[in-house]
Amino acid sequence: MKRLLSAITLLLAFTAAWADSPLTSTHFANAYEDHPMVQMVNEDMQSDLPTVLLNFLADKKSPVDVRLAIINKLSWNFDGTPVGEQLCEYMMGRYKVKNEAKLVKKLDAGTLAVYAYAKAMSNYFDVTAASEMGHLAVKKNKGKSLSVALISALIDAQVYLDSDWSKIYPVVSKVLHDGSLRLDMRQEAINGIMEYINLYKEYE
């Protein structure tokens, strides 16, 4: 009965705030506000992203955690052309490929994770394709980046929001307890993610 009441309470919270979900409610960009590229994103940004920002997002030499923070700060309700679409178009030109499928194959793990996150945030009602990209990024993740694995898990958590709440906390927690992964995300950012994900721990 207690679990049922808890589920109803959380469901009502979702109804009151319809954008409440693993993707839209995990805020971690503030952990990177000291970075110039993150600072470039502001509330008045309502048009297409500047080339310098797209270039940074598409550059595999750019720190993956900072790139993810930019996507997180742009958020799901960006007023311009969806960030996922902008990034796809820009990267197809940059990497000289004709379609998304070829782009996905060509991207390194970090850049693919960034693109998957941008795609998921652009349409968090359907993240099936973004989830598959996240899994591929993890397979490519030879550098054992925690950022890559964590963002893929976060996209999966979004999938489970509509199917099985008991998997939301474990899929993210498993990444954080994987000792083989390289800690390349600031602890404050991780805390920002888990502040929301911890709400699902009781549903394991």
Tab-separated table of N, CA and C in Angstrom, residues 38-200:
chain	number	residue	atom	x	y	z
A	38	VAL	N	30.119	27.103	-22.056
A	38	VAL	CA	28.860	26.942	-21.323
A	38	VAL	C	28.254	28.318	-21.057
A	39	GLN	N	29.102	29.261	-20.768
A	39	GLN	CA	28.646	30.636	-20.532
A	39	GLN	C	28.010	31.233	-21.783
A	40	MET	N	28.403	30.737	-22.943
A	40	MET	CA	27.875	31.258	-24.197
A	40	MET	C	26.375	30.981	-24.341
A	41	VAL	N	25.918	29.927	-23.694
A	41	VAL	CA	24.500	29.581	-23.733
A	41	VAL	C	23.765	30.447	-22.718
A	42	ASN	N	22.782	31.188	-23.155
A	42	ASN	CA	22.024	32.031	-22.242
A	42	ASN	C	20.533	31.962	-22.557
A	43	GLU	N	19.741	32.511	-21.666
A	43	GLU	CA	18.292	32.413	-21.790
A	43	GLU	C	17.745	33.133	-23.022
A	44	ASP	N	18.525	34.061	-23.564
A	44	ASP	CA	18.062	34.820	-24.723
A	44	ASP	C	18.362	34.134	-26.054
A	45	MET	N	19.017	32.960	-25.975
A	45	MET	CA	19.384	32.255	-27.201
A	45	MET	C	18.150	31.584	-27.790
A	46	GLN	N	17.546	32.210	-28.789
A	46	GLN	CA	16.302	31.704	-29.355
A	46	GLN	C	16.404	31.411	-30.849
A	47	SER	N	17.589	31.455	-31.379
A	47	SER	CA	17.771	31.172	-32.799
A	47	SER	C	18.784	30.050	-32.953
A	48	ASP	N	19.232	29.843	-34.169
A	48	ASP	CA	20.194	28.771	-34.408
A	48	ASP	C	21.491	29.018	-33.641
A	49	LEU	N	22.144	27.933	-33.283
A	49	LEU	CA	23.374	28.028	-32.507
A	49	LEU	C	24.491	28.656	-33.339
A	50	PRO	N	25.351	29.439	-32.704
A	50	PRO	CA	26.482	30.020	-33.432
A	50	PRO	C	27.446	28.923	-33.868
A	51	THR	N	28.116	29.162	-34.957
A	51	THR	CA	29.032	28.157	-35.507
A	51	THR	C	30.108	27.755	-34.514
A	52	VAL	N	30.591	28.708	-33.733
A	52	VAL	CA	31.652	28.394	-32.770
A	52	VAL	C	31.175	27.353	-31.759
A	53	LEU	N	29.897	27.410	-31.394
A	53	LEU	CA	29.356	26.445	-30.436
A	53	LEU	C	29.143	25.088	-31.097
A	54	LEU	N	28.640	25.095	-32.322
A	54	LEU	CA	28.467	23.842	-33.058
A	54	LEU	C	29.810	23.164	-33.295
A	55	ASN	N	30.812	23.965	-33.606
A	55	ASN	CA	32.144	23.434	-33.844
A	55	ASN	C	32.697	22.763	-32.584
A	56	PHE	N	32.465	23.398	-31.450
A	56	PHE	CA	32.934	22.845	-30.171
A	56	PHE	C	32.223	21.530	-29.869
A	57	LEU	N	30.932	21.485	-30.104
A	57	LEU	CA	30.152	20.275	-29.841
A	57	LEU	C	30.572	19.122	-30.748
A	58	ALA	N	30.969	19.446	-31.979
A	58	ALA	CA	31.307	18.419	-32.963
A	58	ALA	C	32.768	17.973	-32.904
A	59	ASP	N	33.578	18.701	-32.175
A	59	ASP	CA	35.020	18.437	-32.130
A	59	ASP	C	35.344	17.367	-31.093
A	60	LYS	N	35.879	16.248	-31.544
A	60	LYS	CA	36.183	15.146	-30.622
A	60	LYS	C	37.267	15.508	-29.609
A	61	LYS	N	38.000	16.590	-29.868
A	61	LYS	CA	39.026	17.024	-28.921
A	61	LYS	C	38.447	17.855	-27.778
A	62	SER	N	37.205	18.300	-27.937
A	62	SER	CA	36.553	19.056	-26.866
A	62	SER	C	36.149	18.095	-25.747
A	63	PRO	N	36.362	18.473	-24.497
A	63	PRO	CA	35.999	17.589	-23.375
A	63	PRO	C	34.533	17.172	-23.455
A	64	VAL	N	34.292	15.881	-23.387
A	64	VAL	CA	32.928	15.384	-23.582
A	64	VAL	C	31.995	15.871	-22.482
A	65	ASP	N	32.483	15.987	-21.253
A	65	ASP	CA	31.605	16.415	-20.169
A	65	ASP	C	31.149	17.864	-20.350
A	66	VAL	N	32.038	18.709	-20.879
A	66	VAL	CA	31.676	20.107	-21.132
A	66	VAL	C	30.650	20.175	-22.257
A	67	ARG	N	30.839	19.366	-23.277
A	67	ARG	CA	29.890	19.346	-24.399
A	67	ARG	C	28.503	18.890	-23.941
A	68	LEU	N	28.477	17.894	-23.065
A	68	LEU	CA	27.204	17.421	-22.533
A	68	LEU	C	26.547	18.503	-21.670
A	69	ALA	N	27.367	19.252	-20.955
A	69	ALA	CA	26.845	20.341	-20.118
A	69	ALA	C	26.186	21.416	-20.980
A	70	ILE	N	26.749	21.661	-22.155
A	70	ILE	CA	26.152	22.641	-23.079
A	70	ILE	C	24.771	22.181	-23.514
A	71	ILE	N	24.655	20.909	-23.883
A	71	ILE	CA	23.360	20.361	-24.289
A	71	ILE	C	22.383	20.441	-23.118
A	72	ASN	N	22.869	20.131	-21.933
A	72	ASN	CA	22.022	20.178	-20.749
A	72	ASN	C	21.505	21.585	-20.492
A	73	LYS	N	22.364	22.574	-20.697
A	73	LYS	CA	21.950	23.965	-20.470
A	73	LYS	C	20.990	24.445	-21.561
A	74	LEU	N	21.207	24.017	-22.793
A	74	LEU	CA	20.270	24.361	-23.868
A	74	LEU	C	18.888	23.788	-23.564
A	75	SER	N	18.891	22.617	-22.937
A	75	SER	CA	17.689	21.970	-22.433
A	75	SER	C	16.747	21.520	-23.553
A	76	TRP	N	15.588	21.049	-23.153
A	76	TRP	CA	14.625	20.470	-24.089
A	76	TRP	C	13.733	21.530	-24.729
A	77	ASN	N	13.637	22.698	-24.102
A	77	ASN	CA	12.686	23.699	-24.601
A	77	ASN	C	13.369	24.838	-25.342
A	78	PHE	N	14.492	24.510	-25.998
A	78	PHE	CA	15.208	25.497	-26.805
A	78	PHE	C	14.281	26.028	-27.894
A	79	ASP	N	14.258	27.343	-28.067
A	79	ASP	CA	13.276	27.961	-28.959
A	79	ASP	C	13.652	27.939	-30.439
A	80	GLY	N	14.895	27.644	-30.741
A	80	GLY	CA	15.307	27.620	-32.134
A	80	GLY	C	15.046	26.268	-32.773
A	81	THR	N	15.672	26.024	-33.918
A	81	THR	CA	15.607	24.700	-34.539
A	81	THR	C	16.140	23.690	-33.534
A	82	PRO	N	15.495	22.529	-33.358
A	82	PRO	CA	15.963	21.544	-32.380
A	82	PRO	C	17.470	21.319	-32.475
A	83	VAL	N	18.117	21.314	-31.322
A	83	VAL	CA	19.579	21.216	-31.275
A	83	VAL	C	20.077	19.950	-31.966
A	84	GLY	N	19.338	18.846	-31.793
A	84	GLY	CA	19.738	17.606	-32.439
A	84	GLY	C	19.802	17.741	-33.948
A	85	GLU	N	18.829	18.443	-34.520
A	85	GLU	CA	18.791	18.655	-35.972
A	85	GLU	C	19.940	19.548	-36.415
A	86	GLN	N	20.185	20.597	-35.654
A	86	GLN	CA	21.274	21.514	-36.002
A	86	GLN	C	22.619	20.801	-35.971
A	87	LEU	N	22.817	20.022	-34.931
A	87	LEU	CA	24.095	19.333	-34.770
A	87	LEU	C	24.296	18.282	-35.850
A	88	CYS	N	23.228	17.573	-36.190
A	88	CYS	CA	23.299	16.558	-37.240
A	88	CYS	C	23.707	17.185	-38.569
A	89	GLU	N	23.024	18.255	-38.936
A	89	GLU	CA	23.314	18.924	-40.203
A	89	GLU	C	24.741	19.455	-40.240
A	90	TYR	N	25.163	20.060	-39.143
A	90	TYR	CA	26.513	20.621	-39.087
A	90	TYR	C	27.564	19.518	-39.194
A	91	MET	N	27.362	18.430	-38.462
A	91	MET	CA	28.366	17.369	-38.445
A	91	MET	C	28.412	16.593	-39.754
A	92	MET	N	27.287	16.456	-40.434
A	92	MET	CA	27.310	15.792	-41.737
A	92	MET	C	28.187	16.575	-42.703
A	93	GLY	N	28.136	17.896	-42.613
A	93	GLY	CA	28.998	18.721	-43.440
A	93	GLY	C	30.448	18.628	-43.002
A	94	ARG	N	30.660	18.660	-41.705
A	94	ARG	CA	32.017	18.622	-41.164
A	94	ARG	C	32.707	17.295	-41.467
A	95	TYR	N	31.972	16.204	-41.319
A	95	TYR	CA	32.561	14.877	-41.510
A	95	TYR	C	32.313	14.305	-42.902
A	96	LYS	N	31.691	15.129	-43.754
A	96	LYS	CA	31.505	14.771	-45.164
A	96	LYS	C	30.780	13.438	-45.356
A	97	VAL	N	29.599	13.333	-44.754
A	97	VAL	CA	28.752	12.158	-44.934
A	97	VAL	C	27.376	12.640	-45.401
A	98	LYS	N	26.638	11.748	-46.037
A	98	LYS	CA	25.383	12.143	-46.671
A	98	LYS	C	24.130	11.892	-45.838
A	99	ASN	N	24.248	11.084	-44.790
A	99	ASN	CA	23.061	10.822	-43.980
A	99	ASN	C	23.449	10.517	-42.536
A	100	GLU	N	22.445	10.453	-41.691
A	100	GLU	CA	22.676	10.250	-40.261
A	100	GLU	C	23.309	8.896	-39.970
A	101	ALA	N	22.892	7.866	-40.682
A	101	ALA	CA	23.414	6.523	-40.440
A	101	ALA	C	24.925	6.473	-40.635
A	102	LYS	N	25.394	7.115	-41.705
A	102	LYS	CA	26.839	7.133	-41.967
A	102	LYS	C	27.563	7.998	-40.942
A	103	LEU	N	26.893	9.048	-40.498
A	103	LEU	CA	27.483	9.920	-39.490
A	103	LEU	C	27.693	9.157	-38.189
A	104	VAL	N	26.688	8.421	-37.772
A	104	VAL	CA	26.751	7.656	-36.533
A	104	VAL	C	27.912	6.666	-36.553
A	105	LYS	N	28.113	6.023	-37.690
A	105	LYS	CA	29.214	5.065	-37.819
A	105	LYS	C	30.573	5.747	-37.716
A	106	LYS	N	30.648	6.974	-38.193
A	106	LYS	CA	31.926	7.679	-38.276
A	106	LYS	C	32.337	8.351	-36.967
A	107	LEU	N	31.365	8.736	-36.162
A	107	LEU	CA	31.669	9.495	-34.951
A	107	LEU	C	32.388	8.658	-33.894
A	108	ASP	N	33.279	9.312	-33.155
A	108	ASP	CA	33.931	8.676	-32.016
A	108	ASP	C	32.928	8.576	-30.870
A	109	ALA	N	33.283	7.847	-29.829
A	109	ALA	CA	32.365	7.586	-28.717
A	109	ALA	C	31.846	8.862	-28.067
A	110	GLY	N	32.742	9.783	-27.764
A	110	GLY	CA	32.343	11.006	-27.086
A	110	GLY	C	31.399	11.858	-27.904
A	111	THR	N	31.732	12.066	-29.178
A	111	THR	CA	30.902	12.900	-30.042
A	111	THR	C	29.559	12.242	-30.316
A	112	LEU	N	29.562	10.912	-30.428
A	112	LEU	CA	28.301	10.189	-30.638
A	112	LEU	C	27.414	10.315	-29.401
A	113	ALA	N	28.012	10.265	-28.217
A	113	ALA	CA	27.249	10.419	-26.981
A	113	ALA	C	26.631	11.817	-26.904
A	114	VAL	N	27.394	12.809	-27.321
A	114	VAL	CA	26.892	14.189	-27.336
A	114	VAL	C	25.719	14.308	-28.309
A	115	TYR	N	25.871	13.717	-29.477
A	115	TYR	CA	24.801	13.774	-30.475
A	115	TYR	C	23.564	13.021	-29.992
A	116	ALA	N	23.767	11.860	-29.393
A	116	ALA	CA	22.641	11.072	-28.886
A	116	ALA	C	21.876	11.869	-27.828
A	117	TYR	N	22.607	12.564	-26.968
A	117	TYR	CA	21.980	13.368	-25.917
A	117	TYR	C	21.204	14.535	-26.526
A	118	ALA	N	21.810	15.194	-27.505
A	118	ALA	CA	21.137	16.310	-28.176
A	118	ALA	C	19.872	15.827	-28.877
A	119	LYS	N	19.964	14.683	-29.511
A	119	LYS	CA	18.805	14.122	-30.227
A	119	LYS	C	17.691	13.768	-29.244
A	120	ALA	N	18.072	13.181	-28.116
A	120	ALA	CA	17.087	12.799	-27.108
A	120	ALA	C	16.424	14.023	-26.493
A	121	MET	N	17.208	15.052	-26.219
A	121	MET	CA	16.662	16.262	-25.615
A	121	MET	C	15.752	17.009	-26.595
A	122	SER	N	16.007	16.836	-27.878
A	122	SER	CA	15.201	17.509	-28.893
A	122	SER	C	13.812	16.888	-29.035
A	123	ASN	N	13.698	15.612	-28.651
A	123	ASN	CA	12.391	14.937	-28.686
A	123	ASN	C	12.380	13.849	-27.615
A	124	TYR	N	12.159	14.266	-26.380
A	124	TYR	CA	12.250	13.315	-25.267
A	124	TYR	C	11.020	12.409	-25.164
A	125	PHE	N	10.042	12.596	-26.043
A	125	PHE	CA	8.890	11.703	-26.074
A	125	PHE	C	9.211	10.412	-26.843
A	126	ASP	N	10.236	10.457	-27.670
A	126	ASP	CA	10.639	9.279	-28.441
A	126	ASP	C	12.159	9.258	-28.530
A	127	VAL	N	12.760	8.494	-27.651
A	127	VAL	CA	14.232	8.466	-27.593
A	127	VAL	C	14.790	7.112	-28.022
A	128	THR	N	14.003	6.350	-28.749
A	128	THR	CA	14.440	5.013	-29.168
A	128	THR	C	15.731	5.077	-29.984
A	129	ALA	N	15.756	5.931	-30.990
A	129	ALA	CA	16.948	6.048	-31.833
A	129	ALA	C	18.119	6.595	-31.033
A	130	ALA	N	17.861	7.569	-30.169
A	130	ALA	CA	18.921	8.153	-29.348
A	130	ALA	C	19.496	7.114	-28.389
A	131	SER	N	18.642	6.255	-27.869
A	131	SER	CA	19.095	5.195	-26.969
A	131	SER	C	20.021	4.222	-27.700
A	132	GLU	N	19.650	3.862	-28.911
A	132	GLU	CA	20.499	2.964	-29.712
A	132	GLU	C	21.854	3.604	-29.986
A	133	MET	N	21.852	4.909	-30.263
A	133	MET	CA	23.107	5.626	-30.484
A	133	MET	C	23.945	5.648	-29.209
A	134	GLY	N	23.266	5.810	-28.082
A	134	GLY	CA	23.979	5.802	-26.809
A	134	GLY	C	24.649	4.467	-26.553
A	135	HIS	N	23.962	3.385	-26.878
A	135	HIS	CA	24.547	2.045	-26.709
A	135	HIS	C	25.757	1.866	-27.612
A	136	LEU	N	25.667	2.373	-28.831
A	136	LEU	CA	26.796	2.272	-29.752
A	136	LEU	C	27.968	3.098	-29.237
A	137	ALA	N	27.675	4.252	-28.660
A	137	ALA	CA	28.734	5.089	-28.092
A	137	ALA	C	29.456	4.339	-26.980
A	138	VAL	N	28.700	3.620	-26.171
A	138	VAL	CA	29.297	2.835	-25.084
A	138	VAL	C	30.196	1.737	-25.654
A	139	LYS	N	29.757	1.101	-26.745
A	139	LYS	CA	30.572	0.068	-27.383
A	139	LYS	C	31.878	0.647	-27.929
A	140	LYS	N	31.792	1.882	-28.405
A	140	LYS	CA	32.978	2.541	-28.948
A	140	LYS	C	33.861	3.140	-27.857
A	141	ASN	N	33.395	3.115	-26.642
A	141	ASN	CA	34.018	3.829	-25.526
A	141	ASN	C	35.287	3.153	-25.015
A	142	LYS	N	36.289	3.083	-25.866
A	142	LYS	CA	37.549	2.428	-25.505
A	142	LYS	C	38.300	3.199	-24.424
A	143	GLY	N	38.041	4.501	-24.341
A	143	GLY	CA	38.698	5.316	-23.326
A	143	GLY	C	38.036	5.221	-21.971
A	144	LYS	N	36.988	4.416	-21.886
A	144	LYS	CA	36.286	4.175	-20.632
A	144	LYS	C	35.802	5.475	-19.983
A	145	SER	N	35.218	6.332	-20.751
A	145	SER	CA	34.688	7.594	-20.253
A	145	SER	C	33.397	7.378	-19.463
A	146	LEU	N	33.386	7.834	-18.222
A	146	LEU	CA	32.174	7.750	-17.421
A	146	LEU	C	31.090	8.641	-18.023
A	147	SER	N	31.478	9.781	-18.572
A	147	SER	CA	30.511	10.706	-19.165
A	147	SER	C	29.719	10.033	-20.274
A	148	VAL	N	30.403	9.288	-21.129
A	148	VAL	CA	29.754	8.592	-22.238
A	148	VAL	C	28.758	7.562	-21.701
A	149	ALA	N	29.214	6.756	-20.749
A	149	ALA	CA	28.359	5.705	-20.198
A	149	ALA	C	27.178	6.288	-19.429
A	150	LEU	N	27.418	7.374	-18.704
A	150	LEU	CA	26.367	7.954	-17.874
A	150	LEU	C	25.266	8.599	-18.709
A	151	ILE	N	25.639	9.267	-19.774
A	151	ILE	CA	24.607	9.926	-20.585
A	151	ILE	C	23.787	8.891	-21.343
A	152	SER	N	24.425	7.784	-21.729
A	152	SER	CA	23.687	6.691	-22.367
A	152	SER	C	22.685	6.097	-21.386
A	153	ALA	N	23.108	5.940	-20.137
A	153	ALA	CA	22.225	5.397	-19.105
A	153	ALA	C	21.060	6.345	-18.834
A	154	LEU	N	21.339	7.635	-18.901
A	154	LEU	CA	20.293	8.627	-18.658
A	154	LEU	C	19.225	8.581	-19.750
A	155	ILE	N	19.669	8.358	-20.982
A	155	ILE	CA	18.710	8.221	-22.086
A	155	ILE	C	17.884	6.942	-21.892
A	156	ASP	N	18.537	5.872	-21.452
A	156	ASP	CA	17.808	4.631	-21.182
A	156	ASP	C	16.782	4.829	-20.066
A	157	ALA	N	17.157	5.637	-19.072
A	157	ALA	CA	16.232	5.918	-17.972
A	157	ALA	C	14.964	6.584	-18.493
A	158	GLN	N	15.140	7.407	-19.519
A	158	GLN	CA	13.985	8.065	-20.147
A	158	GLN	C	13.077	7.020	-20.803
A	159	VAL	N	13.677	6.011	-21.408
A	159	VAL	CA	12.905	4.922	-22.023
A	159	VAL	C	12.091	4.193	-20.952
A	160	TYR	N	12.743	3.905	-19.819
A	160	TYR	CA	12.086	3.155	-18.751
A	160	TYR	C	10.999	3.955	-18.041
A	161	LEU	N	11.016	5.271	-18.200
A	161	LEU	CA	9.986	6.102	-17.572
A	161	LEU	C	8.594	5.685	-18.034
A	162	ASP	N	8.495	5.229	-19.275
A	162	ASP	CA	7.205	4.825	-19.831
A	162	ASP	C	6.938	3.329	-19.739
A	163	SER	N	7.926	2.580	-19.211
A	163	SER	CA	7.741	1.136	-19.223
A	163	SER	C	8.004	0.450	-17.884
A	164	ASP	N	9.058	0.846	-17.181
A	164	ASP	CA	9.407	0.131	-15.954
A	164	ASP	C	10.250	1.011	-15.042
A	165	TRP	N	9.592	1.649	-14.084
A	165	TRP	CA	10.297	2.559	-13.172
A	165	TRP	C	11.360	1.835	-12.348
A	166	SER	N	11.214	0.533	-12.165
A	166	SER	CA	12.164	-0.207	-11.334
A	166	SER	C	13.563	-0.251	-11.957
A	167	LYS	N	13.663	0.078	-13.244
A	167	LYS	CA	14.958	0.013	-13.930
A	167	LYS	C	15.659	1.374	-14.009
A	168	ILE	N	14.948	2.437	-13.638
A	168	ILE	CA	15.509	3.780	-13.808
A	168	ILE	C	16.734	4.007	-12.915
A	169	TYR	N	16.583	3.769	-11.630
A	169	TYR	CA	17.723	3.980	-10.723
A	169	TYR	C	18.867	3.013	-11.010
A	170	PRO	N	18.601	1.710	-11.155
A	170	PRO	CA	19.704	0.767	-11.392
A	170	PRO	C	20.522	1.048	-12.645
A	171	VAL	N	19.878	1.456	-13.747
A	171	VAL	CA	20.616	1.639	-14.997
A	171	VAL	C	21.621	2.782	-14.869
A	172	VAL	N	21.283	3.785	-14.066
A	172	VAL	CA	22.198	4.908	-13.861
A	172	VAL	C	23.210	4.581	-12.774
A	173	SER	N	22.744	4.008	-11.684
A	173	SER	CA	23.608	3.670	-10.556
A	173	SER	C	24.713	2.690	-10.952
A	174	LYS	N	24.374	1.777	-11.840
A	174	LYS	CA	25.347	0.774	-12.289
A	174	LYS	C	26.574	1.428	-12.902
A	175	VAL	N	26.358	2.491	-13.648
A	175	VAL	CA	27.474	3.210	-14.278
A	175	VAL	C	28.364	3.839	-13.222
A	176	LEU	N	27.759	4.440	-12.218
A	176	LEU	CA	28.528	5.130	-11.189
A	176	LEU	C	29.321	4.170	-10.309
A	177	HIS	N	28.903	2.927	-10.292
A	177	HIS	CA	29.609	1.925	-9.484
A	177	HIS	C	30.552	1.062	-10.321
A	178	ASP	N	30.720	1.431	-11.572
A	178	ASP	CA	31.632	0.689	-12.448
A	178	ASP	C	33.051	1.240	-12.271
A	179	GLY	N	33.855	0.521	-11.534
A	179	GLY	CA	35.215	0.964	-11.224
A	179	GLY	C	36.144	1.022	-12.416
A	180	SER	N	35.737	0.452	-13.548
A	180	SER	CA	36.600	0.461	-14.732
A	180	SER	C	36.502	1.776	-15.504
A	181	LEU	N	35.489	2.579	-15.188
A	181	LEU	CA	35.281	3.820	-15.927
A	181	LEU	C	36.139	4.958	-15.387
A	182	ARG	N	36.576	5.803	-16.288
A	182	ARG	CA	37.414	6.956	-15.948
A	182	ARG	C	36.525	8.133	-15.566
A	183	LEU	N	36.759	8.681	-14.394
A	183	LEU	CA	35.940	9.788	-13.904
A	183	LEU	C	36.299	11.066	-14.663
A	184	ASP	N	35.494	11.386	-15.678
A	184	ASP	CA	35.756	12.572	-16.498
A	184	ASP	C	34.556	13.519	-16.464
A	185	MET	N	33.816	13.471	-15.376
A	185	MET	CA	32.715	14.411	-15.156
A	185	MET	C	32.835	14.943	-13.729
A	186	ARG	N	32.591	16.219	-13.554
A	186	ARG	CA	32.716	16.826	-12.237
A	186	ARG	C	31.693	16.225	-11.269
A	187	GLN	N	32.137	16.046	-10.031
A	187	GLN	CA	31.272	15.434	-9.027
A	187	GLN	C	29.995	16.242	-8.819
A	188	GLU	N	30.098	17.544	-8.887
A	188	GLU	CA	28.915	18.391	-8.742
A	188	GLU	C	27.885	18.090	-9.828
A	189	ALA	N	28.379	17.782	-11.027
A	189	ALA	CA	27.471	17.443	-12.132
A	189	ALA	C	26.805	16.096	-11.875
A	190	ILE	N	27.578	15.147	-11.403
A	190	ILE	CA	27.029	13.830	-11.077
A	190	ILE	C	25.972	13.964	-9.986
A	191	ASN	N	26.273	14.786	-8.994
A	191	ASN	CA	25.304	15.010	-7.912
A	191	ASN	C	24.009	15.607	-8.451
A	192	GLY	N	24.132	16.495	-9.439
A	192	GLY	CA	22.956	17.116	-10.034
A	192	GLY	C	22.072	16.103	-10.736
A	193	ILE	N	22.710	15.128	-11.383
A	193	ILE	CA	21.966	14.063	-12.055
A	193	ILE	C	21.269	13.168	-11.032
A	194	MET	N	22.032	12.773	-10.009
A	194	MET	CA	21.504	11.823	-9.037
A	194	MET	C	20.456	12.436	-8.106
A	195	GLU	N	20.451	13.727	-7.978
A	195	GLU	CA	19.445	14.382	-7.146
A	195	GLU	C	18.040	14.010	-7.625
A	196	TYR	N	17.894	13.881	-8.931
A	196	TYR	CA	16.605	13.476	-9.482
A	196	TYR	C	16.485	11.950	-9.569
A	197	ILE	N	17.507	11.287	-10.071
A	197	ILE	CA	17.444	9.837	-10.262
A	197	ILE	C	17.213	9.093	-8.950
A	198	ASN	N	17.719	9.629	-7.837
A	198	ASN	CA	17.528	8.986	-6.541
A	198	ASN	C	16.061	8.861	-6.148
A	199	LEU	N	15.191	9.666	-6.757
A	199	LEU	CA	13.766	9.584	-6.463
A	199	LEU	C	13.183	8.212	-6.838
A	200	TYR	N	13.870	7.515	-7.731
A	200	TYR	CA	13.358	6.224	-8.216
A	200	TYR	C	13.977	5.032	-7.500
